[in-house]
């Protein structure tokens, strides 16, 4: 079926459409009711059906593809590669599940997982799913305080951690962070299960509390743990949003709806059939990592490539080398990662045989045109921008090359995915915005399967955060969008990233895009800074590509000119700073609010989601040095 018809059916006859999609997965008991929307904005999909994520991701494939690779875990940090067949995955997940049960973990119990992209993280997630425990993966390497906040919110029965992670050859000990988090937490779990890769020679254990996974695993080598069948709307996992705009929200996912969304999207969006290979470079701690490093490809009977390490280590060709070696068909990454590669020589993109690679999907933040062009030209494969949120769990706006490749339009992630009743509305009147007119991106309930069921233990926050912005009951994405005559949607940034210059409302994102069109610029961040005369003025922070010989001042003048030429004089950046790095969250998103606070010398607020504190120091130095180019 072509996209238009597929989408139309999902909107006009949702119960029929999703009832059909539900057949993509295995149900122990089939659903009795496809959709219950008696209590909006809550909704329940596949009511009465019982299923299990682990069964669909593992057991279901054993008969047909037991010997096929399910997971390839590659670490360019520890220099290891594990090739795991579906049969071996089944064995490891059963061992892990037996260990969990031996520690008293059962249905409905929360388990916090604090590990890098390693095979055992996947085993742990699937083992939780198998026994109906609710996992909450916390990005490994998040600071202790961050971990403590999530522990206190989830109240886990168990914490599973790695002894350490590695980044660019440097060992980052996790266990001291766990110890500190548990000391800070008001409800520390009774046990910590350590998967010890022996990266940290100083690893210490608290007697009685801390247990070694390897030792317990050895006691359960032949374990067969029965699957716990769960009603479709039981919680499967919790995942916190990035915290770019404020305190992270504990997104709660269901079982059946999520499984169906994964089965549908891996095929129709990501164009992956059973036996094909998907490489998602995200971290298991993020939404993309959950859905397309783990559940999506496995539910789809594909091979999932899991990568621990930097895109530039041991060299900037590492990802493409892996694509060649494992005949990757679909790759999924983020604009940030591509911008990191863009600082390197483009010849790295041409070194390997990428004839099997069909698609590169990018998500997580706006994909600027220069970056999109650079990578498309370099790889010679279509780049598919796709828009989603931790809340949605899978793309909400995308092209669907698994069904039909509609034309790629630069700057737009494309069209709504099945089940998303998308609208762009005026933020004041709530009326639908005209074609070409900017508004807030909203979804009319019911949200499709796969999207959040609620905020963990906080239904009120679910309603208040997402559904209380307009007089009508609408899910607000809190992002600006604009639609063209073909229905393609552009995302113009977050609703709180707007600056007001002498009465003109400007999106920081649009100015950033314009600055980034300067050939010397690798990446740019724009914030609005208070100004006596104009209210606010745009201030630019930019990193440059490697090997630029032009002076910083001259590049800065060039950036201002780009903005004037493309957006007009009113958007002209008042000051331009050239810096080495921009402050980002651990998920690679720009932390504009901390940049703005630094410039205005106000409180930078919660910096716990910040990736690299050195970036802030760099900004501080640049500020005290003065701009490359002032007004
Ligand atoms: P928080 O909600 O806690 O502030 P966050 O919004 O950064 O954190 P995520 O759920 O990881 O947490 O990010 C989703 C957001 O990322 C979207 O709302 C949007 O602003 C941005 N985004 C994701 N994909 C795209 C894309 N393809 N184009 C533009 N923006 C995108
Ligand atoms: Mg958000």
XYZ file of C-alpha atoms and ligand atoms in Angstrom:
663
model
C 0.000 0.000 0.000
C 1.151 3.535 -0.749
C 1.682 6.083 1.993
C -1.395 8.265 1.392
C -3.843 5.391 1.572
C -2.069 3.833 4.554
C -2.116 7.073 6.509
C -5.719 7.847 5.560
C -6.906 4.473 6.826
C -5.053 4.938 10.111
C -6.919 8.199 10.701
C -10.337 7.406 9.283
C -10.677 3.874 10.584
C -8.234 3.639 13.466
C -9.730 0.520 15.006
C -9.732 -1.370 11.753
C -6.248 -0.144 10.859
C -4.647 -0.934 14.214
C -6.566 -4.161 14.513
C -4.807 -5.259 11.343
C -1.409 -4.003 12.478
C -1.844 -5.914 15.739
C -1.366 -9.099 13.712
C 2.275 -8.160 13.210
C 3.025 -9.383 16.722
C 2.263 -12.459 18.788
C -0.555 -12.274 21.335
C -1.070 -14.936 23.977
C -4.656 -13.714 24.255
C -5.911 -11.575 21.361
C -7.179 -8.085 22.179
C -10.874 -7.829 23.005
C -11.145 -4.153 22.158
C -8.759 -2.298 19.857
C -9.197 1.161 21.339
C -10.706 2.415 24.566
C -10.926 6.192 24.701
C -13.531 6.540 27.389
C -11.210 8.605 29.587
C -9.412 11.183 27.417
C -6.650 12.286 27.130
C -5.775 8.774 28.322
C -6.391 5.968 25.905
C -5.819 2.240 25.954
C -4.858 0.174 22.922
C -5.546 -3.512 22.417
C -7.492 -3.859 25.649
C -7.597 -7.365 27.089
C -4.867 -8.648 24.797
C -1.912 -10.229 26.548
C 1.566 -10.278 25.102
C 5.220 -9.864 26.026
C 7.995 -7.732 24.503
C 10.713 -10.309 25.138
C 8.703 -13.110 23.572
C 8.152 -11.013 20.468
C 11.784 -9.933 20.313
C 13.369 -13.325 20.968
C 11.331 -16.537 21.382
C 9.153 -15.848 18.404
C 12.109 -15.994 16.008
C 13.767 -19.148 17.333
C 12.109 -21.644 15.019
C 12.821 -19.748 11.834
C 15.993 -17.830 12.575
C 17.638 -19.303 15.656
C 21.075 -19.299 14.028
C 20.749 -15.841 12.482
C 22.581 -12.989 14.198
C 20.238 -11.087 16.493
C 22.747 -8.719 18.016
C 26.249 -7.620 17.129
C 27.773 -5.660 20.002
C 30.874 -3.804 18.906
C 33.016 -1.687 21.148
C 35.760 0.427 19.662
C 36.612 1.288 23.261
C 37.321 -2.209 24.582
C 38.165 -3.536 21.117
C 35.639 -6.331 21.348
C 32.959 -7.717 19.064
C 30.222 -10.089 20.203
C 28.130 -11.761 17.553
C 25.003 -13.154 19.179
C 22.499 -15.383 17.361
C 18.811 -15.425 18.270
C 19.392 -18.760 19.934
C 22.267 -17.391 22.011
C 20.250 -14.294 22.815
C 17.480 -16.546 24.108
C 19.974 -18.373 26.344
C 21.499 -15.182 27.755
C 18.159 -13.525 28.381
C 16.902 -16.591 30.239
C 20.019 -16.627 32.400
C 19.593 -12.968 33.176
C 15.890 -13.403 33.907
C 16.659 -16.262 36.293
C 19.173 -14.098 38.123
C 16.584 -11.319 38.431
C 14.053 -13.762 39.853
C 16.631 -15.120 42.304
C 16.945 -11.559 43.607
C 13.208 -11.323 44.154
C 12.413 -9.215 41.108
C 8.977 -9.922 39.669
C 6.123 -8.438 37.710
C 5.660 -4.704 38.199
C 8.958 -4.220 40.044
C 11.211 -1.488 38.689
C 14.797 -2.172 37.717
C 17.186 0.693 37.028
C 19.813 -0.139 34.410
C 22.905 2.056 34.314
C 25.119 0.692 31.567
C 26.740 1.706 28.303
C 25.982 0.155 24.895
C 27.017 -3.387 25.742
C 25.319 -6.712 25.085
C 24.449 -7.233 28.757
C 22.403 -4.034 28.769
C 20.226 -5.584 26.061
C 20.014 -8.882 27.952
C 19.009 -7.015 31.094
C 16.270 -5.055 29.322
C 14.837 -8.142 27.653
C 15.082 -10.156 30.877
C 13.022 -7.504 32.671
C 10.477 -7.561 29.869
C 10.337 -11.352 30.036
C 9.287 -11.425 33.684
C 7.122 -8.308 33.552
C 9.542 -6.117 35.504
C 9.645 -2.454 34.452
C 13.074 -1.302 33.351
C 14.267 2.236 33.594
C 17.499 2.638 31.674
C 19.471 5.656 32.813
C 22.100 6.904 30.414
C 25.420 5.533 31.652
C 27.727 8.262 32.750
C 24.950 10.592 33.882
C 26.118 12.263 37.078
C 25.301 10.660 40.432
C 22.711 13.312 41.258
C 20.857 12.613 38.021
C 20.844 8.935 38.731
C 19.623 9.540 42.289
C 16.675 11.622 41.038
C 15.617 8.810 38.727
C 16.038 6.192 41.429
C 13.856 8.197 43.771
C 11.199 8.557 41.112
C 11.181 4.894 40.039
C 11.806 3.262 43.445
C 13.546 0.240 41.974
C 13.883 -3.192 43.511
C 17.280 -3.580 41.853
C 19.956 -1.512 40.173
C 22.063 -3.112 37.458
C 25.269 -1.370 36.474
C 28.493 -1.892 34.595
C 31.747 -1.436 36.479
C 32.662 1.261 33.997
C 32.142 2.770 30.602
C 34.747 4.202 28.257
C 34.871 7.268 26.078
C 37.660 8.001 23.644
C 39.934 5.496 25.381
C 39.297 6.900 28.856
C 37.714 4.686 31.506
C 34.747 6.260 33.263
C 34.100 4.340 36.470
C 30.346 3.904 36.973
C 30.375 2.187 40.328
C 31.504 5.238 42.368
C 28.683 7.173 40.710
C 26.233 4.443 41.683
C 27.537 4.490 45.260
C 27.155 8.244 45.443
C 23.672 8.094 43.920
C 22.546 5.453 46.387
C 23.955 7.490 49.277
C 21.923 10.461 48.083
C 18.771 8.483 47.262
C 15.860 8.304 49.687
C 14.912 4.791 48.564
C 18.033 2.880 47.524
C 17.351 -0.649 46.230
C 18.545 -3.517 48.432
C 20.905 -4.854 45.758
C 23.272 -3.653 43.074
C 24.082 -6.145 40.360
C 27.438 -5.414 38.750
C 28.362 -6.532 35.250
C 32.110 -6.329 35.637
C 34.183 -5.904 32.480
C 37.253 -5.385 34.664
C 37.836 -1.940 33.307
C 38.064 -0.402 36.760
C 40.889 -1.857 38.868
C 39.613 0.127 41.866
C 36.132 -1.411 41.778
C 34.776 -1.783 45.300
C 31.780 -3.760 46.507
C 29.553 -3.164 49.507
C 29.291 -6.587 51.190
C 25.763 -7.979 51.188
C 24.443 -5.298 48.864
C 26.608 -5.574 45.758
C 26.530 -8.749 43.706
C 28.500 -9.942 40.701
C 26.467 -10.840 37.669
C 29.051 -13.332 36.354
C 28.919 -15.356 39.560
C 25.116 -15.487 39.637
C 24.877 -16.207 35.926
C 27.054 -19.265 36.412
C 24.372 -20.693 38.704
C 21.669 -20.391 36.037
C 23.344 -21.564 32.858
C 20.464 -23.823 31.784
C 17.653 -21.658 33.058
C 14.383 -21.500 31.155
C 12.226 -18.745 32.559
C 8.598 -18.766 31.471
C 7.288 -15.628 29.827
C 4.959 -13.473 31.941
C 2.037 -12.493 29.738
C 0.985 -8.935 30.372
C -2.179 -7.111 29.542
C -1.422 -4.755 26.669
C -1.677 -1.629 28.838
C 0.557 -2.728 31.695
C 3.732 -0.628 31.913
C 6.742 -2.078 30.065
C 9.357 0.541 30.809
C 10.077 4.040 32.029
C 12.319 6.489 30.274
C 13.085 10.056 31.225
C 13.107 12.904 28.677
C 16.406 14.678 27.990
C 15.673 17.619 30.237
C 16.520 20.219 27.630
C 13.735 22.474 28.816
C 13.346 21.528 32.457
C 12.951 18.694 34.933
C 12.915 15.357 33.068
C 9.575 13.562 32.867
C 9.278 9.815 33.510
C 7.689 8.604 30.307
C 5.699 5.397 30.815
C 5.331 2.995 27.916
C 2.810 0.166 27.560
C 3.392 -3.356 26.229
C 1.057 -4.183 23.341
C 0.831 -0.760 21.731
C 4.596 -0.379 21.822
C 5.201 -3.827 20.333
C 2.815 -3.086 17.475
C 4.380 0.345 16.856
C 7.824 -1.277 16.720
C 6.702 -4.030 14.341
C 5.023 -1.526 12.047
C 7.743 1.121 12.059
C 10.747 -1.153 11.575
C 9.169 -2.373 8.357
C 7.192 0.522 6.944
C 9.412 3.397 8.060
C 12.897 1.911 8.415
C 12.484 -0.575 5.566
C 13.955 -3.471 7.528
C 12.703 -6.989 6.810
C 13.540 -10.078 8.878
C 17.186 -11.046 8.363
C 18.322 -7.558 7.362
C 20.708 -5.409 9.371
C 19.947 -2.182 11.211
C 22.636 0.012 12.789
C 21.376 2.621 15.207
C 24.182 4.640 16.768
C 22.108 5.930 19.663
C 22.676 4.954 23.270
C 20.438 2.428 25.012
C 19.733 5.208 27.508
C 17.736 7.244 24.964
C 14.396 6.753 23.268
C 15.981 5.944 19.905
C 18.219 3.442 21.673
C 15.259 1.646 23.233
C 13.261 1.519 20.032
C 15.838 1.045 17.291
C 18.978 -0.315 18.973
C 16.913 -2.969 20.731
C 13.167 -3.535 20.472
C 12.411 -2.513 16.882
C 15.005 -4.616 15.045
C 14.554 -7.601 17.362
C 10.759 -7.584 17.196
C 11.259 -7.364 13.430
C 13.530 -10.446 13.320
C 16.430 -8.349 12.057
C 20.038 -8.030 13.195
C 20.735 -5.100 15.507
C 24.181 -3.543 15.536
C 25.063 -2.008 18.883
C 28.078 0.277 18.989
C 29.995 1.535 22.014
C 32.397 4.326 21.229
C 32.884 7.590 19.403
C 32.195 8.040 15.687
C 35.775 9.253 15.294
C 37.636 6.561 17.212
C 39.850 4.764 16.200
C 39.272 6.836 13.052
C 36.374 8.746 11.440
C 35.676 5.814 9.107
C 34.681 3.368 11.833
C 30.903 3.514 11.257
C 31.237 3.044 7.507
C 33.669 0.218 8.013
C 31.020 -1.514 10.164
C 28.355 -0.814 7.552
C 30.494 -2.568 4.970
C 31.415 -5.493 7.201
C 27.894 -6.273 8.385
C 26.076 -5.227 5.197
C 24.005 -2.663 7.047
C 20.834 -1.724 5.182
C 19.447 1.050 7.373
C 21.472 3.305 9.580
C 20.023 5.605 12.220
C 21.956 8.438 13.836
C 21.629 12.074 14.877
C 22.493 15.408 13.276
C 24.953 16.040 16.144
C 26.927 12.931 15.283
C 27.037 13.885 11.619
C 28.273 17.367 12.535
C 31.088 15.748 14.493
C 32.037 13.784 11.374
C 31.663 16.903 9.252
C 34.659 18.398 11.031
C 36.700 15.543 9.530
C 37.769 14.896 5.988
C 34.862 13.910 3.724
C 37.033 11.234 2.084
C 36.291 8.974 5.077
C 32.783 8.596 3.699
C 34.110 7.128 0.472
C 36.550 4.584 1.842
C 34.213 1.616 2.229
C 31.800 -0.346 0.088
C 28.387 0.970 1.098
C 26.442 -0.680 -1.691
C 24.185 -2.426 0.851
C 23.364 0.792 2.684
C 19.974 2.082 1.567
C 18.988 4.757 4.076
C 20.416 7.052 6.698
C 17.786 8.221 9.179
C 18.599 11.172 11.435
C 16.567 12.396 14.391
C 16.764 14.219 17.671
C 17.199 17.799 16.597
C 16.798 19.983 13.565
C 18.787 18.743 10.601
C 20.297 21.802 8.976
C 20.589 21.793 5.215
C 24.378 22.099 4.941
C 24.801 19.023 7.142
C 22.134 17.126 5.221
C 23.838 17.947 1.910
C 27.278 17.073 3.183
C 26.287 13.623 4.350
C 23.965 12.831 1.428
C 26.641 13.742 -1.109
C 29.324 11.963 0.876
C 27.487 8.660 1.267
C 25.348 8.745 -1.831
C 22.288 7.448 0.047
C 19.058 9.286 0.853
C 18.998 10.957 4.246
C 15.638 10.758 6.007
C 15.057 13.348 8.698
C 12.507 12.132 11.215
C 10.891 13.969 14.068
C 9.920 12.440 17.361
C 10.079 12.785 21.093
C 10.855 10.471 23.979
C 7.123 10.696 24.563
C 6.159 9.304 21.157
C 8.624 6.385 21.202
C 8.759 6.232 17.404
C 8.750 8.765 14.570
C 5.750 11.094 14.443
C 6.796 12.935 11.286
C 8.883 11.112 8.725
C 8.996 9.698 5.249
C 8.213 6.005 5.032
C 10.550 4.462 2.463
C 9.508 0.982 3.630
C 6.153 1.743 1.991
C 7.020 4.329 -0.603
C 9.758 6.918 -0.831
C 8.131 10.278 -1.224
C 10.445 13.103 -2.354
C 12.877 14.303 0.306
C 12.455 18.025 0.952
C 15.421 19.573 2.676
C 14.626 20.998 6.061
C 11.493 18.919 6.563
C 11.068 15.530 8.233
C 8.109 15.033 5.927
C 4.633 13.741 6.654
C 2.801 12.373 9.694
C 3.345 8.718 10.582
C 0.271 6.430 10.800
C -2.106 7.306 13.598
C -0.723 10.777 14.269
C -3.553 13.276 13.774
C -1.271 16.187 13.313
C -2.229 19.848 13.263
C -0.351 23.117 13.293
C -2.293 25.686 15.268
C -2.033 29.320 16.246
C -0.600 29.511 19.767
C -3.064 32.179 20.868
C -6.336 31.438 19.104
C -5.925 27.672 18.758
C -7.166 27.969 15.166
C -5.493 25.833 12.530
C -2.597 27.711 10.907
C -2.785 28.341 7.196
C -0.319 26.749 4.791
C 3.028 28.455 5.279
C 2.013 29.950 8.593
C 3.943 29.146 11.735
C 2.180 27.553 14.694
C 2.464 24.961 17.431
C 2.624 21.325 16.408
C -0.121 19.347 18.156
C -1.626 15.883 17.955
C -5.334 15.295 18.324
C -5.989 12.427 20.741
C -6.046 9.475 20.806
C -2.268 9.255 20.503
C -1.331 6.231 18.390
C 0.021 2.985 19.864
C 3.612 3.261 21.102
C 3.259 6.761 22.540
C 3.433 7.313 26.276
C 0.540 6.084 28.421
C 1.206 8.616 31.156
C 3.957 10.145 33.270
C 5.068 7.583 35.845
C 2.830 7.794 38.904
C 1.776 11.269 37.882
C -1.329 11.311 35.705
C -1.817 14.948 36.633
C 1.568 15.881 35.196
C 0.720 13.984 32.010
C -2.451 15.996 31.559
C -0.917 19.261 32.676
C 2.365 19.031 30.702
C 0.896 17.941 27.416
C -2.849 18.534 27.205
C -3.546 21.797 29.005
C -2.180 24.349 26.550
C -5.330 24.933 24.543
C -9.032 25.051 25.261
C -9.433 21.898 23.174
C -7.879 18.661 24.435
C -4.746 18.512 22.275
C -1.319 17.004 22.819
C 1.151 19.880 22.514
C 4.579 18.942 21.218
C 5.906 22.294 22.458
C 7.640 22.662 19.108
C 6.996 25.239 16.380
C 6.118 23.957 12.973
C 5.074 25.137 9.551
C 3.353 23.138 6.824
C 3.693 23.515 3.090
C 1.064 22.930 0.404
C 2.032 19.243 0.105
C 1.574 18.715 3.834
C 5.309 18.526 4.515
C 6.083 19.899 7.946
C 9.145 21.831 9.024
C 10.084 21.974 12.684
C 11.143 25.474 13.675
C 12.419 24.809 17.166
C 10.960 24.703 20.631
C 8.205 27.057 21.654
C 10.469 28.464 24.351
C 13.293 29.177 21.870
C 11.854 32.316 20.405
C 13.443 35.722 20.761
C 11.851 39.087 20.372
C 14.000 41.671 18.580
C 12.432 45.110 18.468
C 8.980 43.572 18.236
C 9.960 40.896 15.712
C 9.621 37.315 16.858
C 12.523 35.283 15.548
C 13.186 31.572 15.951
C 16.722 30.926 17.155
C 16.681 27.830 14.985
C 16.210 29.837 11.786
C 19.146 32.075 12.638
C 21.274 29.044 13.482
C 20.503 27.482 10.146
C 21.490 30.650 8.388
C 24.764 30.960 10.328
C 25.553 27.309 9.609
C 25.248 27.946 5.883
C 28.607 29.754 6.098
C 31.105 27.262 4.667
C 33.557 27.565 7.578
C 30.986 26.860 10.282
C 30.639 23.397 11.791
C 27.887 24.172 14.258
C 26.097 27.196 15.669
C 23.946 28.091 18.633
C 21.939 31.282 18.852
C 20.422 32.734 21.999
C 18.435 35.861 22.667
C 20.158 38.268 25.025
C 18.575 41.201 26.805
C 19.151 44.550 25.135
C 18.116 47.996 26.425
C 17.030 49.235 23.040
C 15.623 46.254 21.222
C 14.367 44.043 24.023
C 16.488 41.135 22.848
C 19.266 40.632 20.319
C 20.592 37.399 18.784
C 24.040 36.305 19.923
C 25.908 33.585 18.052
C 28.255 30.918 19.363
C 29.842 28.879 16.614
C 32.422 26.154 16.163
C 34.433 26.059 12.963
C 35.421 23.173 10.723
C 38.969 21.896 10.962
C 41.646 23.503 8.837
C 39.986 26.899 8.391
C 42.672 29.460 7.651
C 40.446 32.525 7.453
C 40.621 34.683 10.600
C 37.870 34.283 13.215
C 36.864 37.907 12.808
C 36.441 37.512 9.096
C 34.405 34.307 9.467
C 32.262 36.071 12.072
C 31.558 38.935 9.672
C 30.656 36.342 7.049
C 28.166 34.743 9.440
C 26.465 38.054 10.083
C 26.242 38.635 6.357
C 24.640 35.199 5.821
C 21.915 36.090 8.305
C 21.339 39.528 6.811
C 21.130 38.054 3.311
C 18.810 35.209 4.262
C 16.641 36.596 7.055
C 17.043 40.358 6.850
C 18.781 43.006 8.887
C 16.522 42.618 11.904
C 17.941 39.152 12.584
C 21.562 40.304 12.293
C 23.521 38.754 15.177
C 24.646 41.437 17.598
C 27.717 39.481 18.663
C 29.522 36.419 17.329
C 31.767 34.201 19.433
C 33.920 31.458 17.937
C 34.335 28.640 20.463
C 35.725 25.086 20.592
C 32.556 23.353 21.744
C 28.905 24.091 22.464
C 27.132 23.041 25.673
C 24.943 20.037 25.010
C 22.894 17.553 26.928
C 24.159 14.012 27.146
C 21.846 13.235 24.240
C 23.573 15.800 22.048
C 20.965 18.551 22.183
C 21.979 22.164 22.522
C 21.421 23.580 25.998
C 20.444 27.060 24.897
C 19.052 27.998 28.280
C 22.466 27.565 29.935
C 24.185 29.525 27.165
C 21.724 32.335 27.554
C 22.206 32.373 31.308
C 25.978 32.577 30.912
C 25.731 35.542 28.576
C 23.270 37.326 30.828
C 25.191 36.300 33.939
C 22.125 34.798 35.514
C 21.786 31.436 37.197
C 22.419 28.715 34.585
C 19.940 26.517 36.461
C 20.049 22.735 36.441
C 23.262 21.755 34.680
C 23.020 18.092 35.546
C 22.028 17.130 32.027
C 25.116 18.852 30.611
C 27.484 16.567 28.748
C 30.867 18.218 29.016
C 31.495 20.882 31.676
C 34.598 21.958 29.717
C 32.290 23.396 27.053
C 30.872 25.828 29.588
C 34.361 26.874 30.641
C 35.157 27.484 27.014
C 32.085 29.701 26.680
C 33.039 31.616 29.823
C 36.515 32.221 28.410
C 35.077 33.379 25.098
C 32.753 35.775 26.911
C 35.565 37.312 28.900
C 37.728 37.553 25.766
C 34.968 39.418 23.965
C 33.223 38.707 20.684
C 34.991 38.078 17.377
C 32.576 40.469 15.891
C 30.363 42.983 17.656
C 27.478 44.951 16.250
P 12.644 17.787 27.689
O 11.304 17.499 27.078
O 12.866 17.138 29.004
O 13.018 19.249 27.677
P 13.802 16.978 25.152
O 12.573 17.554 24.537
O 15.128 17.466 24.656
O 13.760 17.114 26.742
P 13.611 14.482 23.773
O 12.326 13.790 23.907
O 14.849 13.668 23.733
O 13.773 15.406 25.006
O 13.641 15.371 22.477
C 12.513 15.633 21.673
C 12.673 16.988 21.009
O 13.800 16.981 20.115
C 11.515 17.383 20.127
O 10.437 17.907 20.863
C 12.178 18.423 19.205
O 12.317 19.663 19.864
C 13.545 17.833 18.985
N 13.587 17.033 17.742
C 13.584 15.688 17.628
N 13.666 15.295 16.354
C 13.715 16.415 15.599
C 13.804 16.681 14.181
N 13.886 15.705 13.291
N 13.803 17.978 13.795
C 13.730 18.977 14.687
N 13.661 18.802 16.027
C 13.657 17.533 16.483
Mg 10.601 17.467 25.155
